[in-house]
Tab-separated table of N, CA and C in Angstrom:
chain	number	residue	atom	x	y	z
A	1	MET	N	9.051	-1.239	-28.479
A	1	MET	CA	7.636	-1.319	-28.206
A	1	MET	C	6.879	-0.901	-29.457
A	2	ASP	N	5.931	-1.733	-29.858
A	2	ASP	CA	5.059	-1.431	-30.980
A	2	ASP	C	3.612	-1.291	-30.542
A	3	ILE	N	3.217	-2.073	-29.545
A	3	ILE	CA	1.825	-2.122	-29.108
A	3	ILE	C	1.789	-2.104	-27.582
A	4	VAL	N	0.856	-1.346	-27.016
A	4	VAL	CA	0.632	-1.361	-25.573
A	4	VAL	C	-0.814	-1.762	-25.337
A	5	ILE	N	-1.012	-2.769	-24.492
A	5	ILE	CA	-2.348	-3.263	-24.155
A	5	ILE	C	-2.572	-3.015	-22.671
A	6	ALA	N	-3.790	-2.562	-22.312
A	6	ALA	CA	-4.117	-2.268	-20.920
A	6	ALA	C	-5.320	-3.096	-20.473
A	7	PRO	N	-5.075	-4.347	-20.081
A	7	PRO	CA	-6.174	-5.197	-19.614
A	7	PRO	C	-6.578	-4.813	-18.191
A	8	PRO	N	-7.676	-5.344	-17.686
A	8	PRO	CA	-8.058	-5.110	-16.291
A	8	PRO	C	-6.967	-5.628	-15.350
A	9	PHE	N	-6.917	-5.072	-14.144
A	9	PHE	CA	-5.879	-5.461	-13.189
A	9	PHE	C	-5.802	-6.963	-12.980
A	10	THR	N	-6.945	-7.619	-12.912
A	10	THR	CA	-6.955	-9.064	-12.639
A	10	THR	C	-6.293	-9.879	-13.745
A	11	ALA	N	-6.087	-9.284	-14.921
A	11	ALA	CA	-5.455	-9.989	-16.033
A	11	ALA	C	-4.037	-9.496	-16.324
A	12	LEU	N	-3.542	-8.536	-15.542
A	12	LEU	CA	-2.220	-7.962	-15.830
A	12	LEU	C	-1.097	-8.995	-15.803
A	13	HIS	N	-1.054	-9.816	-14.776
A	13	HIS	CA	0.037	-10.792	-14.667
A	13	HIS	C	0.036	-11.766	-15.842
A	14	ALA	N	-1.116	-12.313	-16.162
A	14	ALA	CA	-1.206	-13.260	-17.282
A	14	ALA	C	-0.844	-12.573	-18.594
A	15	ALA	N	-1.283	-11.339	-18.773
A	15	ALA	CA	-0.970	-10.614	-20.002
A	15	ALA	C	0.528	-10.323	-20.095
A	16	ALA	N	1.138	-9.942	-18.980
A	16	ALA	CA	2.580	-9.667	-18.976
A	16	ALA	C	3.371	-10.928	-19.295
A	17	GLU	N	2.946	-12.056	-18.752
A	17	GLU	CA	3.610	-13.330	-19.057
A	17	GLU	C	3.466	-13.682	-20.538
A	18	ALA	N	2.274	-13.491	-21.079
A	18	ALA	CA	2.026	-13.814	-22.489
A	18	ALA	C	2.800	-12.887	-23.425
A	19	ALA	N	3.027	-11.661	-22.996
A	19	ALA	CA	3.700	-10.671	-23.848
A	19	ALA	C	5.227	-10.697	-23.710
A	20	ARG	N	5.718	-11.486	-22.770
A	20	ARG	CA	7.165	-11.546	-22.545
A	20	ARG	C	7.901	-11.911	-23.837
A	21	ASN	N	9.011	-11.235	-24.100
A	21	ASN	CA	9.839	-11.457	-25.297
A	21	ASN	C	9.097	-11.159	-26.592
A	22	SER	N	8.179	-10.204	-26.561
A	22	SER	CA	7.475	-9.796	-27.776
A	22	SER	C	7.524	-8.277	-27.883
A	23	SER	N	6.932	-7.740	-28.927
A	23	SER	CA	6.895	-6.284	-29.101
A	23	SER	C	5.664	-5.667	-28.433
A	24	VAL	N	4.926	-6.470	-27.675
A	24	VAL	CA	3.741	-5.994	-26.965
A	24	VAL	C	4.122	-5.652	-25.527
A	25	CYS	N	3.704	-4.467	-25.071
A	25	CYS	CA	3.930	-4.052	-23.688
A	25	CYS	C	2.586	-3.997	-22.978
A	26	ILE	N	2.627	-4.169	-21.672
A	26	ILE	CA	1.402	-4.202	-20.876
A	26	ILE	C	1.344	-2.985	-19.970
A	27	ALA	N	0.143	-2.385	-19.913
A	27	ALA	CA	-0.086	-1.214	-19.063
A	27	ALA	C	-1.263	-1.475	-18.137
A	28	ALA	N	-1.215	-0.863	-16.963
A	28	ALA	CA	-2.366	-0.865	-16.066
A	28	ALA	C	-3.286	0.278	-16.485
A	29	GLN	N	-4.553	0.188	-16.126
A	29	GLN	CA	-5.527	1.188	-16.540
A	29	GLN	C	-5.545	2.416	-15.643
A	30	ASP	N	-5.033	2.331	-14.444
A	30	ASP	CA	-4.974	3.464	-13.523
A	30	ASP	C	-4.182	3.020	-12.299
A	31	LEU	N	-3.838	3.961	-11.422
A	31	LEU	CA	-3.188	3.592	-10.176
A	31	LEU	C	-3.622	4.545	-9.082
A	32	TYR	N	-3.439	4.108	-7.850
A	32	TYR	CA	-3.765	4.934	-6.695
A	32	TYR	C	-2.463	5.381	-6.071
A	33	TRP	N	-2.387	6.618	-5.619
A	33	TRP	CA	-1.131	7.198	-5.172
A	33	TRP	C	-0.652	6.712	-3.819
A	34	GLU	N	-1.501	6.137	-2.994
A	34	GLU	CA	-1.062	5.653	-1.684
A	34	GLU	C	-0.206	4.401	-1.847
A	35	ARG	N	0.826	4.272	-1.033
A	35	ARG	CA	1.706	3.107	-1.114
A	35	ARG	C	1.060	1.862	-0.517
A	36	GLU	N	0.257	2.054	0.534
A	36	GLU	CA	-0.383	0.913	1.192
A	36	GLU	C	-1.611	1.386	1.941
A	37	GLY	N	-2.426	0.432	2.329
A	37	GLY	CA	-3.637	0.754	3.066
A	37	GLY	C	-4.842	0.103	2.407
A	38	ALA	N	-5.971	0.214	3.065
A	38	ALA	CA	-7.199	-0.393	2.561
A	38	ALA	C	-8.006	0.643	1.788
A	39	PHE	N	-7.884	0.630	0.481
A	39	PHE	CA	-8.614	1.533	-0.401
A	39	PHE	C	-9.346	0.663	-1.411
A	40	THR	N	-10.570	0.327	-1.111
A	40	THR	CA	-11.354	-0.618	-1.899
A	40	THR	C	-11.364	-0.241	-3.371
A	41	GLY	N	-10.995	-1.201	-4.207
A	41	GLY	CA	-11.037	-1.011	-5.647
A	41	GLY	C	-9.848	-0.275	-6.233
A	42	GLU	N	-8.913	0.150	-5.403
A	42	GLU	CA	-7.748	0.890	-5.890
A	42	GLU	C	-6.531	-0.030	-5.955
A	43	VAL	N	-5.599	0.298	-6.847
A	43	VAL	CA	-4.407	-0.508	-7.045
A	43	VAL	C	-3.186	0.402	-6.951
A	44	SER	N	-2.236	0.042	-6.093
A	44	SER	CA	-1.039	0.862	-5.901
A	44	SER	C	-0.012	0.574	-6.995
A	45	ALA	N	0.947	1.480	-7.121
A	45	ALA	CA	2.021	1.306	-8.101
A	45	ALA	C	2.825	0.039	-7.816
A	46	MET	N	3.026	-0.258	-6.546
A	46	MET	CA	3.771	-1.465	-6.182
A	46	MET	C	3.032	-2.726	-6.637
A	47	MET	N	1.720	-2.742	-6.463
A	47	MET	CA	0.930	-3.900	-6.888
A	47	MET	C	1.010	-4.068	-8.406
A	48	ILE	N	0.986	-2.968	-9.128
A	48	ILE	CA	1.081	-3.021	-10.594
A	48	ILE	C	2.449	-3.537	-11.011
A	49	ALA	N	3.503	-3.026	-10.388
A	49	ALA	CA	4.864	-3.462	-10.727
A	49	ALA	C	5.041	-4.955	-10.510
A	50	GLU	N	4.419	-5.486	-9.465
A	50	GLU	CA	4.532	-6.922	-9.178
A	50	GLU	C	3.899	-7.791	-10.259
A	51	THR	N	2.991	-7.245	-11.063
A	51	THR	CA	2.353	-8.026	-12.126
A	51	THR	C	3.239	-8.154	-13.353
A	52	GLY	N	4.220	-7.239	-13.486
A	52	GLY	CA	5.061	-7.231	-14.672
A	52	GLY	C	4.663	-6.169	-15.678
A	53	ALA	N	3.608	-5.414	-15.387
A	53	ALA	CA	3.209	-4.319	-16.279
A	53	ALA	C	4.281	-3.239	-16.254
A	54	GLU	N	4.511	-2.602	-17.397
A	54	GLU	CA	5.561	-1.593	-17.502
A	54	GLU	C	5.037	-0.166	-17.599
A	55	TYR	N	3.771	-0.004	-17.891
A	55	TYR	CA	3.188	1.321	-18.094
A	55	TYR	C	1.875	1.437	-17.339
A	56	VAL	N	1.429	2.686	-17.153
A	56	VAL	CA	0.132	2.948	-16.530
A	56	VAL	C	-0.525	4.109	-17.263
A	57	ILE	N	-1.810	3.957	-17.544
A	57	ILE	CA	-2.600	5.067	-18.076
A	57	ILE	C	-3.145	5.792	-16.847
A	58	VAL	N	-2.697	7.014	-16.608
A	58	VAL	CA	-3.090	7.746	-15.412
A	58	VAL	C	-4.217	8.721	-15.741
A	59	GLY	N	-5.231	8.728	-14.878
A	59	GLY	CA	-6.316	9.674	-15.050
A	59	GLY	C	-7.347	9.268	-16.078
A	60	THR	N	-7.670	7.996	-16.154
A	60	THR	CA	-8.674	7.538	-17.116
A	60	THR	C	-10.060	8.031	-16.720
A	61	PRO	N	-10.945	8.264	-17.677
A	61	PRO	CA	-12.302	8.723	-17.368
A	61	PRO	C	-13.048	7.780	-16.429
A	62	SER	N	-12.790	6.486	-16.512
A	62	SER	CA	-13.494	5.544	-15.643
A	62	SER	C	-13.046	5.669	-14.193
A	63	GLY	N	-11.950	6.370	-13.961
A	63	GLY	CA	-11.437	6.547	-12.602
A	63	GLY	C	-12.197	7.578	-11.797
A	64	GLY	N	-13.118	8.275	-12.406
A	64	GLY	CA	-13.897	9.280	-11.686
A	64	GLY	C	-13.199	10.628	-11.668
A	65	ARG	N	-13.869	11.597	-11.113
A	65	ARG	CA	-13.291	12.935	-11.027
A	65	ARG	C	-12.335	13.007	-9.848
A	66	CYS	N	-11.325	13.825	-9.980
A	66	CYS	CA	-10.333	13.992	-8.924
A	66	CYS	C	-10.975	14.425	-7.611
A	67	SER	N	-11.987	15.255	-7.667
A	67	SER	CA	-12.604	15.767	-6.446
A	67	SER	C	-13.341	14.679	-5.659
A	68	GLU	N	-13.599	13.551	-6.274
A	68	GLU	CA	-14.292	12.462	-5.586
A	68	GLU	C	-13.335	11.590	-4.788
A	69	ARG	N	-12.053	11.756	-5.004
A	69	ARG	CA	-11.066	10.933	-4.301
A	69	ARG	C	-10.733	11.573	-2.960
A	70	PRO	N	-10.450	10.775	-1.948
A	70	PRO	CA	-10.100	11.346	-0.645
A	70	PRO	C	-8.800	12.117	-0.725
A	71	THR	N	-8.691	13.150	0.057
A	71	THR	CA	-7.458	13.933	0.087
A	71	THR	C	-6.714	13.651	1.374
A	72	ARG	N	-5.431	13.782	1.320
A	72	ARG	CA	-4.596	13.530	2.486
A	72	ARG	C	-4.401	14.851	3.217
A	73	ARG	N	-4.577	14.853	4.513
A	73	ARG	CA	-4.420	16.097	5.296
A	73	ARG	C	-3.272	15.962	6.257
């Protein structure tokens, strides 16, 4: 790996296909910890893996503060 690119989720699959067999790796910009469910605007690890992305940037500033996310009880 020489370069890691983190496009928006909607472009992950196309980027992973374009980067196949190259020194470029693809990362998602964030992920949501729940495995499934309706969480508007959130992307699970399984959904990211299905795109072909190999990395994730966790805790990006655009993801908001941790206290704003729902907690599991």
